[in-house]
Coordinates of C-alpha atoms in Angstrom, one line a residue:
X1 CA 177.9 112.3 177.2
X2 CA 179.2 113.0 180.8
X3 CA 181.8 115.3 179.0
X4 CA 179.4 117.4 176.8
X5 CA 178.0 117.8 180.5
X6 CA 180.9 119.0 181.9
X7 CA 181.3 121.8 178.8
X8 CA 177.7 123.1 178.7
X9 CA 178.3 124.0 182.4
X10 CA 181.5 124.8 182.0
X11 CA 180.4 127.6 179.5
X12 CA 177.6 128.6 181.1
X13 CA 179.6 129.3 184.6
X14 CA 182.2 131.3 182.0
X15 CA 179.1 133.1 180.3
X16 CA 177.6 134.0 184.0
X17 CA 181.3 135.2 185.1
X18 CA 181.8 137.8 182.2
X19 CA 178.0 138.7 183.3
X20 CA 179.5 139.3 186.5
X21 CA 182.3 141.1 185.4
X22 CA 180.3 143.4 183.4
X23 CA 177.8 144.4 186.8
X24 CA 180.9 144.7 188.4
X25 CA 182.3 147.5 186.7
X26 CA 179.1 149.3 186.3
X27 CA 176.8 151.5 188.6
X28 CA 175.4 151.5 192.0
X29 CA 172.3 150.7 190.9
X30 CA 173.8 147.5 188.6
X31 CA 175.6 146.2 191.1
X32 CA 172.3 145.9 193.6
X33 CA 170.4 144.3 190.7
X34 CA 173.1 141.9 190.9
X35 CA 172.7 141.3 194.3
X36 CA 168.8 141.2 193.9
X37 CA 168.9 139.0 190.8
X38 CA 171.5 136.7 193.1
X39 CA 168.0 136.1 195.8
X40 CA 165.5 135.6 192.8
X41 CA 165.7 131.9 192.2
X42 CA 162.1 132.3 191.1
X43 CA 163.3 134.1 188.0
X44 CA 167.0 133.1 187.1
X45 CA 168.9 129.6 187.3
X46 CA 170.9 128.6 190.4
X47 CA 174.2 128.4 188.9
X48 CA 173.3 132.3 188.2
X49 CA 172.1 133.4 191.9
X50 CA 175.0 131.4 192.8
X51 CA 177.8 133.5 191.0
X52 CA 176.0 136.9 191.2
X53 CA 175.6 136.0 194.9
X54 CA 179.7 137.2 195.5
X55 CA 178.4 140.8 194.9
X56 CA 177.3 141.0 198.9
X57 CA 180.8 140.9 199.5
X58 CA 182.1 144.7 198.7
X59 CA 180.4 147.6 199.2
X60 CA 181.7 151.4 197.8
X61 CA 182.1 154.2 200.6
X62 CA 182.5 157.7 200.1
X63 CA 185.0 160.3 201.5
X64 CA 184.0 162.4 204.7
X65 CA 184.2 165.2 203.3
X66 CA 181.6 164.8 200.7
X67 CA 179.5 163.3 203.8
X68 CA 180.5 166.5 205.9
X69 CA 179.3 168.2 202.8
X70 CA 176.2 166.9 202.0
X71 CA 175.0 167.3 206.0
X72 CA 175.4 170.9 206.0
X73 CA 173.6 170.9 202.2
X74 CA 170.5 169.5 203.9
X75 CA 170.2 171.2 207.3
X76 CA 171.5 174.4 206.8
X77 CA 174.5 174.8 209.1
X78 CA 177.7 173.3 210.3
X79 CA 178.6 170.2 211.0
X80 CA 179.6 171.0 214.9
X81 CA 176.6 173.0 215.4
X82 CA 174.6 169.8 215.0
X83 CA 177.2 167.4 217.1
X84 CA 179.7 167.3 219.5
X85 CA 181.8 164.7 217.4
X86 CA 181.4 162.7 214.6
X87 CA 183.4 159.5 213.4
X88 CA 184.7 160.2 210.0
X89 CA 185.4 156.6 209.1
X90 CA 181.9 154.8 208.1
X91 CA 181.0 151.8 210.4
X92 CA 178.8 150.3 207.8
X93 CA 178.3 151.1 203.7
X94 CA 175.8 150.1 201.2
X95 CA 175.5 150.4 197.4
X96 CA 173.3 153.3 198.4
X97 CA 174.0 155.2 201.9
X98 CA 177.0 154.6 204.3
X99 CA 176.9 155.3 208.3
X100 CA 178.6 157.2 210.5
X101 CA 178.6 157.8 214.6
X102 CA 178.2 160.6 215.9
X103 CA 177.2 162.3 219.5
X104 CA 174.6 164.7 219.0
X105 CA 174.5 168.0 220.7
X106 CA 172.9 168.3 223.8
X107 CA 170.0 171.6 222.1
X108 CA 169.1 169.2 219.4
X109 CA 167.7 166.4 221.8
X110 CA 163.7 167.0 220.9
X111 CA 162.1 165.3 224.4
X112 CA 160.7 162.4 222.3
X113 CA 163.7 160.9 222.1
X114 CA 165.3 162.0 224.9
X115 CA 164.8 158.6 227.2
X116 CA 165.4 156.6 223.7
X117 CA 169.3 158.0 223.4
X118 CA 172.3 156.5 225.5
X119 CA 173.8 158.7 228.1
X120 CA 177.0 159.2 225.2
X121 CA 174.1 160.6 223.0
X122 CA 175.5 158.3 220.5
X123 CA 173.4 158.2 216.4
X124 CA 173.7 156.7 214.0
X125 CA 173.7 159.1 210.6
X126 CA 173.1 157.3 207.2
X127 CA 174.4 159.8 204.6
X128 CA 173.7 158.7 200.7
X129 CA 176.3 158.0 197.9
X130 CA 177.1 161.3 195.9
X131 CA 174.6 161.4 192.9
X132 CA 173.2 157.8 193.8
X133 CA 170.1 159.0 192.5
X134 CA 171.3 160.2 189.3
X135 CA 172.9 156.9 188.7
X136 CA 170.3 154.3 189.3
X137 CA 168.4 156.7 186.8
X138 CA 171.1 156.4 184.3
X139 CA 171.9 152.7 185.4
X140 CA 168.1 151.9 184.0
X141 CA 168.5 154.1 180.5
X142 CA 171.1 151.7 179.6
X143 CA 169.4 148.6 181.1
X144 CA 166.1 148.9 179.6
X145 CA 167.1 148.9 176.0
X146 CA 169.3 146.1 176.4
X147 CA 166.5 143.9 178.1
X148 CA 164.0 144.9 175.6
X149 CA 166.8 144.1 172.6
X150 CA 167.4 140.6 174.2
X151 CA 164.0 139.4 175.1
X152 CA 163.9 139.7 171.2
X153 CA 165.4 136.0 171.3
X154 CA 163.8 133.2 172.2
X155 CA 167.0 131.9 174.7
X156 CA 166.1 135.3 176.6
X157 CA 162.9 135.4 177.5
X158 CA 162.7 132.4 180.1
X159 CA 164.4 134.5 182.2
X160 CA 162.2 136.7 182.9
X161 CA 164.4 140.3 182.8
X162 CA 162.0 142.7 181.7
X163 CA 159.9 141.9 185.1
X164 CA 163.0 141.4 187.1
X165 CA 164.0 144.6 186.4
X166 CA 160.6 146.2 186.4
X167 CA 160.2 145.2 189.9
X168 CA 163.6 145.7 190.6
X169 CA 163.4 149.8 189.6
X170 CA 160.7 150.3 191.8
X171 CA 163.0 148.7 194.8
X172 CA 166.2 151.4 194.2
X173 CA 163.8 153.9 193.8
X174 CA 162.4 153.8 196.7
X175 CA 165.6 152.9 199.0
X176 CA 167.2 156.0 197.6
X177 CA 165.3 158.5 199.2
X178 CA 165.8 157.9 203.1
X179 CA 162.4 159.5 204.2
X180 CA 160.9 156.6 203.1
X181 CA 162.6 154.8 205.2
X182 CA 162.2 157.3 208.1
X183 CA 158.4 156.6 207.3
X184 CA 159.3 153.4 207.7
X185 CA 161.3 153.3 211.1
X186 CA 158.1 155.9 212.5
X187 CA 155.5 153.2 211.8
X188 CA 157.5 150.1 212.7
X189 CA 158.6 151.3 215.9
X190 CA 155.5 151.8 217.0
X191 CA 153.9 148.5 216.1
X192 CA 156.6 147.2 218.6
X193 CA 156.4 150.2 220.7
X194 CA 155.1 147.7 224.1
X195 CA 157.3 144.7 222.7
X196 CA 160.4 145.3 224.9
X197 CA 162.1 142.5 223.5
X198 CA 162.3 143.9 219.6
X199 CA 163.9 147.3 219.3
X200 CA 163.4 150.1 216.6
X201 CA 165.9 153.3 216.0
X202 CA 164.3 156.2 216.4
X203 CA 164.5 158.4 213.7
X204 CA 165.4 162.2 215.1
X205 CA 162.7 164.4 213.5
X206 CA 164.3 167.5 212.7
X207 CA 167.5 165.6 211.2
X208 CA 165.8 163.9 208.2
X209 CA 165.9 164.2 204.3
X210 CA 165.6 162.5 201.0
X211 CA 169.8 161.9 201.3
X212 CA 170.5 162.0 205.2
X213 CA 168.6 160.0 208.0
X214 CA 169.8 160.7 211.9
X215 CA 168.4 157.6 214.2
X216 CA 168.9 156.7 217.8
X217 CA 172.4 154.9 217.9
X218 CA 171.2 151.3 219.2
X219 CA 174.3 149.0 220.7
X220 CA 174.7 145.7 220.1
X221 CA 176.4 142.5 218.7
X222 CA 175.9 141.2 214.9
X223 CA 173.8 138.5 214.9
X224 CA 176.3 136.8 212.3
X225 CA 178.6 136.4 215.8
X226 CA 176.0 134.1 217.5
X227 CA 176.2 132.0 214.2
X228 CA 180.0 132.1 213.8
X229 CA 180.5 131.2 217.7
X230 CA 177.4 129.4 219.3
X231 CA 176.7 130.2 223.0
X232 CA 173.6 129.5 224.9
X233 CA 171.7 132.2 223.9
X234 CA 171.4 131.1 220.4
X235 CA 167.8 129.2 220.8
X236 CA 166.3 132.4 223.0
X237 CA 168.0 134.5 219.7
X238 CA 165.9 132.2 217.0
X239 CA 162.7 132.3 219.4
X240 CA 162.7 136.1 219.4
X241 CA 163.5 136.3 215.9
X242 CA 160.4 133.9 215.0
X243 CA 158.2 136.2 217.2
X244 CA 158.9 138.9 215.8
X245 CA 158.8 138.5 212.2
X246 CA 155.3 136.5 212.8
X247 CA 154.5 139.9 215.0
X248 CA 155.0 141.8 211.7
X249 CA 153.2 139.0 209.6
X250 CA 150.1 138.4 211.4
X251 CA 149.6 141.2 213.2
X252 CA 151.1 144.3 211.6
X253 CA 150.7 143.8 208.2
X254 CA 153.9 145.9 208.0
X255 CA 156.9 143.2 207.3
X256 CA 160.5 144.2 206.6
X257 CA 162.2 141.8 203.9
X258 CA 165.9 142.6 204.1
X259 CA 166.5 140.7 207.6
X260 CA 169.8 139.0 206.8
X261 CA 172.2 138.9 209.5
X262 CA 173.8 141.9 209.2
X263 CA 170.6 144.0 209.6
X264 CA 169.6 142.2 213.2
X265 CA 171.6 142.6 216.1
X266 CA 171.4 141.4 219.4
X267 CA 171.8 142.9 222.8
X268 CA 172.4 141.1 226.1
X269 CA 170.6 142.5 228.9
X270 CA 172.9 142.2 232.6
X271 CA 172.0 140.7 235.6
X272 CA 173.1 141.3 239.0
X273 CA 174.6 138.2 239.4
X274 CA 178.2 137.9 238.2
X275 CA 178.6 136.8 234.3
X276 CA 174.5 136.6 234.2
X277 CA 172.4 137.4 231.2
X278 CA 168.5 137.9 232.3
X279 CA 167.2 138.3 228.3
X280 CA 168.2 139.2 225.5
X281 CA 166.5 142.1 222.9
X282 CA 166.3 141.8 219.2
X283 CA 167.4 145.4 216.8
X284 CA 166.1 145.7 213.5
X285 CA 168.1 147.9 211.6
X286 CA 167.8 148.9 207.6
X287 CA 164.2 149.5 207.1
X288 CA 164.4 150.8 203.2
X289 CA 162.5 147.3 202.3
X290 CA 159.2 146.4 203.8
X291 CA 155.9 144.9 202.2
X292 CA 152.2 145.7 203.1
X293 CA 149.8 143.6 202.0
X294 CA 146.1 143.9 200.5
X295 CA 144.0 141.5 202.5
X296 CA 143.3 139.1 199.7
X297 CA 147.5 139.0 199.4
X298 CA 147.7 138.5 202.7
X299 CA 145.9 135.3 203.3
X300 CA 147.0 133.9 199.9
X301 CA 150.8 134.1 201.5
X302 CA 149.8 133.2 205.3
X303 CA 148.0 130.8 203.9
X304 CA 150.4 129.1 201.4
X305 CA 152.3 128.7 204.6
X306 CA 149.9 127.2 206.4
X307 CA 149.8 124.2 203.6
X308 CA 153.6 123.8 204.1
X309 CA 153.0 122.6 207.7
X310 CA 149.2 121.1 206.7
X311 CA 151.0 119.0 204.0
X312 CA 148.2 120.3 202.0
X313 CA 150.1 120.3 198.1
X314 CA 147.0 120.4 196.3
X315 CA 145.6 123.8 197.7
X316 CA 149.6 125.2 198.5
X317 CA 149.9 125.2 194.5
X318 CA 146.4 127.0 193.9
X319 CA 147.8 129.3 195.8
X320 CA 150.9 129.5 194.4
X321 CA 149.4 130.3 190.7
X322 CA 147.6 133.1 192.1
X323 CA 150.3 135.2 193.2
X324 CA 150.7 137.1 189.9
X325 CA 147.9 139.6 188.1
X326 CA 148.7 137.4 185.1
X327 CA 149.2 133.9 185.0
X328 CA 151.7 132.8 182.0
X329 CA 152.2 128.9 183.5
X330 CA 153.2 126.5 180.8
X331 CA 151.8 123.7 182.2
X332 CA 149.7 123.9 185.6
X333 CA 149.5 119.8 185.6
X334 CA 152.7 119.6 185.3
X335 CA 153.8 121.6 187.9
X336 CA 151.2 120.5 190.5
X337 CA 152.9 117.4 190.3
X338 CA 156.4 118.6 190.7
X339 CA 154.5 120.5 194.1
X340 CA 153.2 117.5 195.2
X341 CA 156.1 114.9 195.0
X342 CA 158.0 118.3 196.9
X343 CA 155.4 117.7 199.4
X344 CA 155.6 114.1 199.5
X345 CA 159.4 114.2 200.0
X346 CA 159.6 116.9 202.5
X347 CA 156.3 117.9 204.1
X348 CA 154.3 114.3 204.4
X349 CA 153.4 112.6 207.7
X350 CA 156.1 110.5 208.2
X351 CA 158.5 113.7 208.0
X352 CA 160.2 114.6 211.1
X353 CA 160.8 118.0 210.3
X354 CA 160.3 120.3 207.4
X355 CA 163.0 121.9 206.2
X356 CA 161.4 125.5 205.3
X357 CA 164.0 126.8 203.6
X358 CA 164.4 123.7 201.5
X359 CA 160.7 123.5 200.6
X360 CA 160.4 127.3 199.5
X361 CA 163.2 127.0 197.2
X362 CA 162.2 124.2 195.6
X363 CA 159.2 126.0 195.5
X364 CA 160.8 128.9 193.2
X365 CA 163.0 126.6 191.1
X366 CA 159.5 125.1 190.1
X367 CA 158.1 128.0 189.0
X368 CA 161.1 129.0 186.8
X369 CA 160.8 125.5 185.6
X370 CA 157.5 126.2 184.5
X371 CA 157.5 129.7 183.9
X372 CA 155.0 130.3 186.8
X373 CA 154.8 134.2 187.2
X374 CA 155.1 135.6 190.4
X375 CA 154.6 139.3 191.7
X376 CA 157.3 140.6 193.2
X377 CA 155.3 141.0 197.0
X378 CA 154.9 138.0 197.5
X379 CA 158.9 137.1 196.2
X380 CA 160.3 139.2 198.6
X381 CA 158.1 137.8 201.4
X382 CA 159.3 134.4 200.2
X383 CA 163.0 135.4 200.1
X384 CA 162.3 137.0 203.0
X385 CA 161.2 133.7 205.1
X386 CA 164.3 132.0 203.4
X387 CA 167.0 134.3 204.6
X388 CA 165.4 134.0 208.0
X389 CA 164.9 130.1 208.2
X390 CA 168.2 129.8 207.1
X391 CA 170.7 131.5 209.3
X392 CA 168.1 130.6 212.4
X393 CA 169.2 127.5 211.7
X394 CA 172.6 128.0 211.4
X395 CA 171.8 129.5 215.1
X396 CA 170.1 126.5 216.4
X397 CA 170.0 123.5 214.4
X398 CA 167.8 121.7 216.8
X399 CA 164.8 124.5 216.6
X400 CA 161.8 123.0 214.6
X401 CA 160.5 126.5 213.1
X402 CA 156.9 125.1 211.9
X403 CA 156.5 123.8 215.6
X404 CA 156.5 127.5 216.7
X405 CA 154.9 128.8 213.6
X406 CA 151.7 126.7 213.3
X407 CA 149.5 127.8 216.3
X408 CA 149.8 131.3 215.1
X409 CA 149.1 130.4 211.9
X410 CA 146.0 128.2 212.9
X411 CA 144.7 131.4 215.5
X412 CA 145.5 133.5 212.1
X413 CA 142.8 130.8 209.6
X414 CA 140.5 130.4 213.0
X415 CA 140.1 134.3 214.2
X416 CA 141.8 136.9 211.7
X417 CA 144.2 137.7 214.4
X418 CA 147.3 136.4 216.9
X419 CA 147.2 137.5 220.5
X420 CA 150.4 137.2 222.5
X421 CA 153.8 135.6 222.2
X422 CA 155.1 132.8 220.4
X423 CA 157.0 132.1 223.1
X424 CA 156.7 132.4 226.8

């Protein structure tokens, strides 16, 4: 029996390599879904995420000449007459924009960003794939069809692909046009505008469009170095990073959901003594994902978390069943069991520390046991706490993230509100 084992997952790890193969030599827009699908334990088996997840990995990037052209498309003018200089090999590339550095000329600095720029005048300039938008919109003409042809069979339909890539369209549409994410940057940065730990680039006004976005160039150190090569400041790096995402939680309502490593970096702030670091800030960069909540949402998820630390299973997987508009559980008994020997194992009294990470996936391999819908706000806002809680702890193993998290979260139940830090 051991062997039949051994095939059936053999198979399916061939099956979910051709599937690979196939995303692989498709679109932009395929080859994100891939990376999506590879985050949405909630919807498709392990083995799956785990396969699809080598699609972060590689990245296409487009010439400079089709950026130098697309720049003067949108503004009107020549390159130069905008800046002084500008690199022509990308620092960083997506599946839908790539970036470039530039120094921007000394007439285009409006004044409210004058004390925000470096004296280099560095920016950053995020210029879009050629005719990204055309091919997510052909990507999804061919995807749809399929998805409605195969959820024909009953070996289909588990996985849930007609909402995965429901949700998932709504996602590329919006990331392709970059004055959403402008939008974005505007209102974020000034939720943190007197937080001077947490920094925002500033999007330069009169350099925005649906295909390129000029920001303040921000300078720092990848986050994914701390984590590589621990130094001292790696607790001070997790406290901040709790801060601030409960910051966007609890009090802004306004939460960015793609903060993997590469999107946070980290600069050191000099002291006057030799070799001497007197704090360190936080940058947030990539804001083309963020969630706002209704109210009713919003306590469902704050308070779902709330239960994790509480040890509360009971009320955790109410909770959990009413994240979706409609509910297609196969069986809720069932599955509040499964919730509460989770929380028996891993969030009871005599556990020393919950594992966060642990307990949400669990969490999500639960509901895809039991078919337990979930809307795709509240997934990303789970993914979202799983991506952090797992490379803060590749930071600091020794950090107990629920210790920090549950006065806020006990303010949040008590008053509707947090005031102050986290952390001193």
């Amino acid at each position: 029996s051991l062997l039949v084992v051994d095939q059936k997952s053999w198979i399916r790890t061939m099956v979910w390599k051709f599937l690979l193969l196939g995303i692989t030599s498709s679109g932009a827009a395929l080859i994100k879904w891939g990376q999506w699908a590879a985050t949405r334990e909630d919807l498709f088996p392990t083995d799956l995420c785990r396969v699809l997840s080598s699609l972060h990995d590689d990245a296409p990037k487009h010439s400079f000449r089709r950026s130098r052209r697309q720049i003067e498309h949108e503004f009107g003018c020549d390159l130069f007459d905008i800046f002084d200089s500008f690199e022509e090999e990308p620092v960083a590339s997506g599946s839908i924009a790539q970036v470039h550095i530039a120094v921007i000329r000394e007439s285009r600095i409006c004044p409210e960003i004058r004390h925000h720029l470096p004296s280099s005048r560095k920016v950053a300039v995020k210029v879009r794939h050629p005719n990204v938008a055309e091919h997510i919109r052909r990507d999804f003409q061919v995807v749809k069809p399929l998805v409605n042809f195969l959820t024909n069979f009953r070996a289909f339909r588990w996985l849930g692909l007609k909402e995965s890539v429901s949700q998932f369209s709504h996602v590329m549409t919006a990331q392709a046009d970059l004055t959403v994410e402008a939008d974005h940057l505007y209102r974020c940065g000034k939720n943190f505008a007197h937080v001077e730990m947490t920094v925002i680039p500033l999007p330069i006004r009169d350099l925005i469009s649906p295909s390129v976005l000029v920001e303040t160039f921000e300078e720092g150190r990848s986050v994914a170095g701390y984590m590589k090569a621990p130094s001292a400041a790696n607790t001070q790096i997790v406290n901040l990073g709790i801060d601030t995402y409960l910051h966007m939680l609890l009090k802004d309502n306004f939460v960015h959901t793609d903060l993997h490593p590469g999107n946070i970096m980290v600069r050191e702030m000099p002291c006057h003594s030799p070799g001497g670091v007197t704090g360190l800030q936080l940058i947030l960069l990539d804001f083309g994902l963020v969630v706002e909540l209704t109210p009713e949402m919003r306590h469902r998820f704050i308070s779902f978390l709330f239960h994790i630390a509480s040890g509360n299973s009971m009320r955790a997987s109410e909770l959990l069943l009413s994240w979706a508009k409609s509910q297609h559980c196969t069986d809720v008994k069932a599955f509040r069991r499964g919730m509460a020997d989770l929380w028996d194992a891993h969030c009871g009294v005599g556990v020393r520390q919950v594992d966060v990470d642990r307990v949400l996936k669990e969490c999500l391999r639960l509901c895809r046991q039991y078919e337990v819908s979930v809307d795709v706000e509240y997934a990303e806002l789970v993914l979202g706490v799983c991506i952090i809680t797992g490379f803060a702890t590749q930071l600091d193993p020794e950090v107990n993230l629920m210790d920090a998290a549950v006065p806020c979260f006990f303010l949040y139940n008590l008053l509707g509100r947090v005031s102050g830090r986290v952390y001193d």
